């Protein structure tokens, strides 16, 4: 029975409610709609359809908004330091919205890197009947062009190697519609993770924004939440350990962004579950890469959805999945797949592929003949990363799987970027970028330095980049991130000096300092030198107040998920 709040009711009536609305189940619709970037620009339309559906199904929706930021826009600018912490702030604001009024259910709408994990964190934290709607994928440009190409072309223009008028043509064609970026970056990865966790309706992830089915799905999501309220179906019954294992299997199959190793553990933490980074390693060893997706591959994400999206991938790896895992439909993964088969979903998907003159097996390989064996990522340990580090080895030239080289150290990504583009980095070097972890500088992406290496023929197969920061989902090449403990927390990466020899061994999952000042040394000698250097090391002071200062103070290790943890 609803508790009467006379003043609260009066205030609601002042915002367009009717007297009949007061007795209806109240549902929060929170989105990241705004003019911040293409992934959020169109979400108001999806919100409207969910709102109408909730009205139609006897609920009273309340529409709220906290928009997100774009890593691509913030790239190379100090705003990038605010990216990861925005995940925490969006989750907190959804929590504030949901608990400041007596809502009975929740619909969250987002498309991209930090907003999706923020919304999934909020769903886990609030544990009220709720559903997530992914905002879908952007259309690819001509010849499957996408925006990450602009990083290198912009630098070439600055050096006089590319005409301004040609750059403008490329820019105009890189983002031809709204939606998440067309490659298997963090936005696409997290849409796939939402559906794989069972928190989005089947077929939602990376659905092209230009088709009406995304709008239909948004309407269906609103209706489904009305039913979930009656059923008492909450996220804690859906996002179980089995669901997280299913999500990581899909992550392996698509060679998803390494940022998922930050986000999935952080989401699980809200539910009291432990999803260690080693679970990614374990699952990636048995689930191979089945798709050849941009940026390190051929196809844009739209083609993966046309091939059947998450349901098609689940069908391919069904022998490994927890088919009995519950989803927001109220049915299990297996039951959902059976219903999709009967509805003609997979047949329709192959019809879309016919428009492009490609077949299903051009996009999704079987487990028996994968695109790449051994999964998409690996976890590396050693005296440089005692708690671990991650590498998307599916995007690394095998020539760099075993590499030893002298360190070139930088205390920020900008300095490393300038060194790379000015020719200071030579073949064989190991670029170390530190103090870029959560407590160092908010854990910004290092896409510009990695693109600088990847697009240099002399460096792409000869230079490794190692950082306690993170990478864009679009990152290609020998890039190892999330090194833990981070430099600002006193980790060994902060003690490396120029000329120290670094050994990266992806085959054996190792990353070690193996020499001092160019001379090979024993492990005991290395530890003695590091201990001596540690005596002169000083913890850097936080460089920001406000939100960034809060994140620098409270964020846990990158390898644990970089979520905020208050001391007891």
Tab-separated table of N, CA, C and O in Angstrom, residues 78-137:
chain	number	residue	atom	x	y	z
A	78	UNK	N	42.891	17.533	-20.999
A	78	UNK	CA	42.842	17.157	-19.590
A	78	UNK	C	41.484	16.585	-19.181
A	78	UNK	O	41.360	15.887	-18.169
A	79	UNK	N	40.460	16.836	-19.997
A	79	UNK	CA	39.152	16.271	-19.703
A	79	UNK	C	39.157	14.753	-19.683
A	79	UNK	O	38.283	14.140	-19.053
A	80	UNK	N	40.107	14.105	-20.356
A	80	UNK	CA	40.172	12.645	-20.367
A	80	UNK	C	40.353	12.075	-18.959
A	80	UNK	O	39.949	10.947	-18.678
A	81	UNK	N	40.953	12.845	-18.067
A	81	UNK	CA	41.135	12.372	-16.697
A	81	UNK	C	39.810	12.230	-15.960
A	81	UNK	O	39.746	11.587	-14.912
A	82	UNK	N	38.760	12.829	-16.499
A	82	UNK	CA	37.445	12.764	-15.855
A	82	UNK	C	36.580	11.637	-16.407
A	82	UNK	O	35.466	11.418	-15.932
A	83	UNK	N	37.097	10.919	-17.371
A	83	UNK	CA	36.282	9.918	-18.054
A	83	UNK	C	35.886	8.761	-17.144
A	83	UNK	O	34.706	8.476	-16.968
A	84	UNK	N	36.856	8.051	-16.592
A	84	UNK	CA	36.533	6.881	-15.784
A	84	UNK	C	35.752	7.267	-14.537
A	84	UNK	O	34.822	6.561	-14.131
A	85	UNK	N	36.118	8.399	-13.921
A	85	UNK	CA	35.378	8.796	-12.726
A	85	UNK	C	33.930	9.156	-13.051
A	85	UNK	O	33.051	9.086	-12.185
A	86	UNK	N	33.648	9.514	-14.325
A	86	UNK	CA	32.263	9.823	-14.696
A	86	UNK	C	31.372	8.602	-14.535
A	86	UNK	O	30.164	8.729	-14.296
A	87	UNK	N	31.945	7.418	-14.655
A	87	UNK	CA	31.183	6.187	-14.391
A	87	UNK	C	30.624	6.197	-12.983
A	87	UNK	O	29.446	5.885	-12.752
A	88	UNK	N	31.463	6.586	-12.029
A	88	UNK	CA	31.028	6.617	-10.631
A	88	UNK	C	29.998	7.714	-10.397
A	88	UNK	O	29.013	7.520	-9.658
A	89	UNK	N	30.200	8.883	-11.024
A	89	UNK	CA	29.299	10.006	-10.804
A	89	UNK	C	27.913	9.743	-11.395
A	89	UNK	O	26.889	10.079	-10.798
A	90	UNK	N	27.875	9.144	-12.595
A	90	UNK	CA	26.579	8.826	-13.206
A	90	UNK	C	25.840	7.804	-12.352
A	90	UNK	O	24.631	7.935	-12.105
A	91	UNK	N	26.552	6.781	-11.890
A	91	UNK	CA	25.918	5.774	-11.029
A	91	UNK	C	25.361	6.416	-9.763
A	91	UNK	O	24.256	6.080	-9.306
A	92	UNK	N	26.128	7.338	-9.191
A	92	UNK	CA	25.665	8.013	-7.984
A	92	UNK	C	24.417	8.847	-8.244
A	92	UNK	O	23.486	8.875	-7.428
A	93	UNK	N	24.384	9.541	-9.378
A	93	UNK	CA	23.223	10.382	-9.676
A	93	UNK	C	21.979	9.550	-9.952
A	93	UNK	O	20.864	9.933	-9.571
A	94	UNK	N	22.139	8.404	-10.588
A	94	UNK	CA	20.989	7.507	-10.755
A	94	UNK	C	20.506	7.040	-9.386
A	94	UNK	O	19.292	6.975	-9.123
A	95	UNK	N	21.447	6.728	-8.504
A	95	UNK	CA	21.094	6.345	-7.140
A	95	UNK	C	20.321	7.464	-6.441
A	95	UNK	O	19.297	7.217	-5.786
A	96	UNK	N	20.789	8.701	-6.599
A	96	UNK	CA	20.101	9.851	-5.985
A	96	UNK	C	18.691	9.976	-6.552
A	96	UNK	O	17.709	10.136	-5.810
A	97	UNK	N	18.578	9.914	-7.873
A	97	UNK	CA	17.263	10.038	-8.495
A	97	UNK	C	16.310	8.941	-8.025
A	97	UNK	O	15.141	9.195	-7.725
A	98	UNK	N	16.827	7.709	-7.982
A	98	UNK	CA	15.969	6.564	-7.670
A	98	UNK	C	15.517	6.531	-6.224
A	98	UNK	O	14.436	6.025	-5.912
A	99	UNK	N	16.342	7.058	-5.336
A	99	UNK	CA	16.013	6.986	-3.908
A	99	UNK	C	15.378	8.264	-3.373
A	99	UNK	O	14.900	8.285	-2.245
A	100	UNK	N	15.354	9.327	-4.191
A	100	UNK	CA	14.768	10.588	-3.719
A	100	UNK	C	13.262	10.630	-3.926
A	100	UNK	O	12.609	11.592	-3.524
A	101	UNK	N	12.721	9.609	-4.570
A	101	UNK	CA	11.280	9.502	-4.795
A	101	UNK	C	10.920	8.024	-4.695
A	101	UNK	O	11.765	7.170	-5.011
A	102	UNK	N	9.718	7.683	-4.280
A	102	UNK	CA	9.385	6.262	-4.062
A	102	UNK	C	9.114	5.492	-5.353
A	102	UNK	O	7.987	5.079	-5.638
A	103	UNK	N	10.159	5.313	-6.157
A	103	UNK	CA	10.006	4.569	-7.401
A	103	UNK	C	9.911	3.069	-7.134
A	103	UNK	O	10.512	2.535	-6.206
A	104	UNK	N	9.158	2.404	-8.003
A	104	UNK	CA	8.965	0.956	-7.892
A	104	UNK	C	9.801	0.181	-8.903
A	104	UNK	O	10.016	-1.023	-8.754
A	105	UNK	N	10.248	0.860	-9.955
A	105	UNK	CA	11.038	0.211	-10.987
A	105	UNK	C	11.884	1.230	-11.710
A	105	UNK	O	11.787	2.445	-11.450
A	106	UNK	N	12.740	0.754	-12.635
A	106	UNK	CA	13.680	1.665	-13.267
A	106	UNK	C	14.008	1.196	-14.685
A	106	UNK	O	14.145	-0.006	-14.941
A	107	UNK	N	14.104	2.147	-15.605
A	107	UNK	CA	14.568	1.916	-16.971
A	107	UNK	C	15.759	2.838	-17.205
A	107	UNK	O	15.642	4.057	-17.000
A	108	UNK	N	16.892	2.292	-17.622
A	108	UNK	CA	18.090	3.086	-17.853
A	108	UNK	C	18.485	2.969	-19.326
A	108	UNK	O	18.488	1.875	-19.893
A	109	UNK	N	18.814	4.110	-19.932
A	109	UNK	CA	19.063	4.162	-21.372
A	109	UNK	C	20.426	4.799	-21.638
A	109	UNK	O	20.657	5.958	-21.275
A	110	UNK	N	21.326	4.054	-22.270
A	110	UNK	CA	22.676	4.562	-22.563
A	110	UNK	C	23.299	3.746	-23.672
A	110	UNK	O	22.834	2.648	-23.992
A	111	UNK	N	24.392	4.269	-24.231
A	111	UNK	CA	25.008	3.636	-25.396
A	111	UNK	C	26.491	3.351	-25.254
A	111	UNK	O	27.018	2.530	-26.013
A	112	UNK	N	27.190	4.034	-24.351
A	112	UNK	CA	28.643	4.132	-24.523
A	112	UNK	C	29.482	3.718	-23.321
A	112	UNK	O	28.985	3.202	-22.326
A	113	UNK	N	30.760	4.044	-23.431
A	113	UNK	CA	31.846	3.501	-22.618
A	113	UNK	C	31.591	3.485	-21.115
A	113	UNK	O	31.704	2.453	-20.468
A	114	UNK	N	31.315	4.646	-20.544
A	114	UNK	CA	31.180	4.755	-19.095
A	114	UNK	C	29.723	4.745	-18.649
A	114	UNK	O	29.416	4.368	-17.527
A	115	UNK	N	28.821	5.186	-19.532
A	115	UNK	CA	27.416	5.283	-19.129
A	115	UNK	C	26.781	3.909	-18.949
A	115	UNK	O	25.983	3.704	-18.022
A	116	UNK	N	27.115	2.934	-19.804
A	116	UNK	CA	26.535	1.604	-19.638
A	116	UNK	C	27.012	0.956	-18.341
A	116	UNK	O	26.182	0.491	-17.551
A	117	UNK	N	28.328	0.891	-18.062
A	117	UNK	CA	28.717	0.318	-16.769
A	117	UNK	C	28.186	1.116	-15.589
A	117	UNK	O	27.868	0.536	-14.543
A	118	UNK	N	28.063	2.436	-15.742
A	118	UNK	CA	27.472	3.244	-14.669
A	118	UNK	C	26.041	2.807	-14.400
A	118	UNK	O	25.618	2.646	-13.248
A	119	UNK	N	25.271	2.611	-15.466
A	119	UNK	CA	23.876	2.202	-15.310
A	119	UNK	C	23.762	0.781	-14.761
A	119	UNK	O	22.877	0.492	-13.949
A	120	UNK	N	24.654	-0.102	-15.182
A	120	UNK	CA	24.622	-1.463	-14.644
A	120	UNK	C	25.051	-1.485	-13.179
A	120	UNK	O	24.508	-2.261	-12.376
A	121	UNK	N	26.000	-0.635	-12.807
A	121	UNK	CA	26.373	-0.487	-11.394
A	121	UNK	C	25.174	-0.010	-10.584
A	121	UNK	O	24.897	-0.521	-9.489
A	122	UNK	N	24.475	0.983	-11.116
A	122	UNK	CA	23.316	1.527	-10.405
A	122	UNK	C	22.218	0.472	-10.256
A	122	UNK	O	21.594	0.363	-9.190
A	123	UNK	N	21.988	-0.307	-11.297
A	123	UNK	CA	20.983	-1.371	-11.211
A	123	UNK	C	21.353	-2.374	-10.126
A	123	UNK	O	20.500	-2.824	-9.352
A	124	UNK	N	22.638	-2.735	-10.058
A	124	UNK	CA	23.074	-3.656	-9.017
A	124	UNK	C	22.970	-3.054	-7.638
A	124	UNK	O	22.573	-3.726	-6.679
A	125	UNK	N	23.310	-1.796	-7.506
A	125	UNK	CA	23.284	-1.121	-6.205
A	125	UNK	C	21.857	-0.949	-5.691
A	125	UNK	O	21.577	-1.168	-4.510
A	126	UNK	N	20.949	-0.560	-6.561
A	126	UNK	CA	19.562	-0.285	-6.162
A	126	UNK	C	18.749	-1.566	-6.019
A	126	UNK	O	17.852	-1.644	-5.185
A	127	UNK	N	19.030	-2.545	-6.866
A	127	UNK	CA	18.354	-3.842	-6.861
A	127	UNK	C	16.827	-3.715	-6.850
A	127	UNK	O	16.148	-4.415	-6.100
A	128	UNK	N	16.322	-2.826	-7.671
A	128	UNK	CA	14.885	-2.748	-7.884
A	128	UNK	C	14.572	-3.256	-9.288
A	128	UNK	O	15.467	-3.270	-10.149
A	129	UNK	N	13.347	-3.740	-9.546
A	129	UNK	CA	13.030	-4.231	-10.886
A	129	UNK	C	13.437	-3.218	-11.948
A	129	UNK	O	13.036	-2.050	-11.898
A	130	UNK	N	14.269	-3.642	-12.877
A	130	UNK	CA	14.794	-2.681	-13.843
A	130	UNK	C	15.387	-3.345	-15.055
A	130	UNK	O	15.653	-4.555	-15.069
A	131	UNK	N	15.613	-2.540	-16.059
A	131	UNK	CA	16.111	-3.028	-17.341
A	131	UNK	C	17.007	-1.960	-17.961
A	131	UNK	O	16.849	-0.763	-17.678
A	132	UNK	N	17.954	-2.385	-18.762
A	132	UNK	CA	18.825	-1.451	-19.469
A	132	UNK	C	18.518	-1.507	-20.954
A	132	UNK	O	18.357	-2.586	-21.533
A	133	UNK	N	18.418	-0.345	-21.584
A	133	UNK	CA	18.248	-0.241	-23.027
A	133	UNK	C	19.532	0.307	-23.615
A	133	UNK	O	19.964	1.416	-23.265
A	134	UNK	N	20.178	-0.471	-24.494
A	134	UNK	CA	21.361	0.017	-25.202
A	134	UNK	C	20.924	0.850	-26.394
A	134	UNK	O	19.995	0.481	-27.121
A	135	UNK	N	21.620	1.976	-26.615
A	135	UNK	CA	21.230	2.921	-27.655
A	135	UNK	C	21.638	2.561	-29.060
A	135	UNK	O	21.373	3.315	-29.995
A	136	UNK	N	22.287	1.412	-29.260
A	136	UNK	CA	22.580	0.952	-30.607
A	136	UNK	C	23.857	1.508	-31.205
A	136	UNK	O	24.603	2.254	-30.573
A	137	UNK	N	24.088	1.149	-32.468
A	137	UNK	CA	25.353	1.431	-33.133
A	137	UNK	C	25.195	2.410	-34.288
A	137	UNK	O	24.201	2.402	-35.009
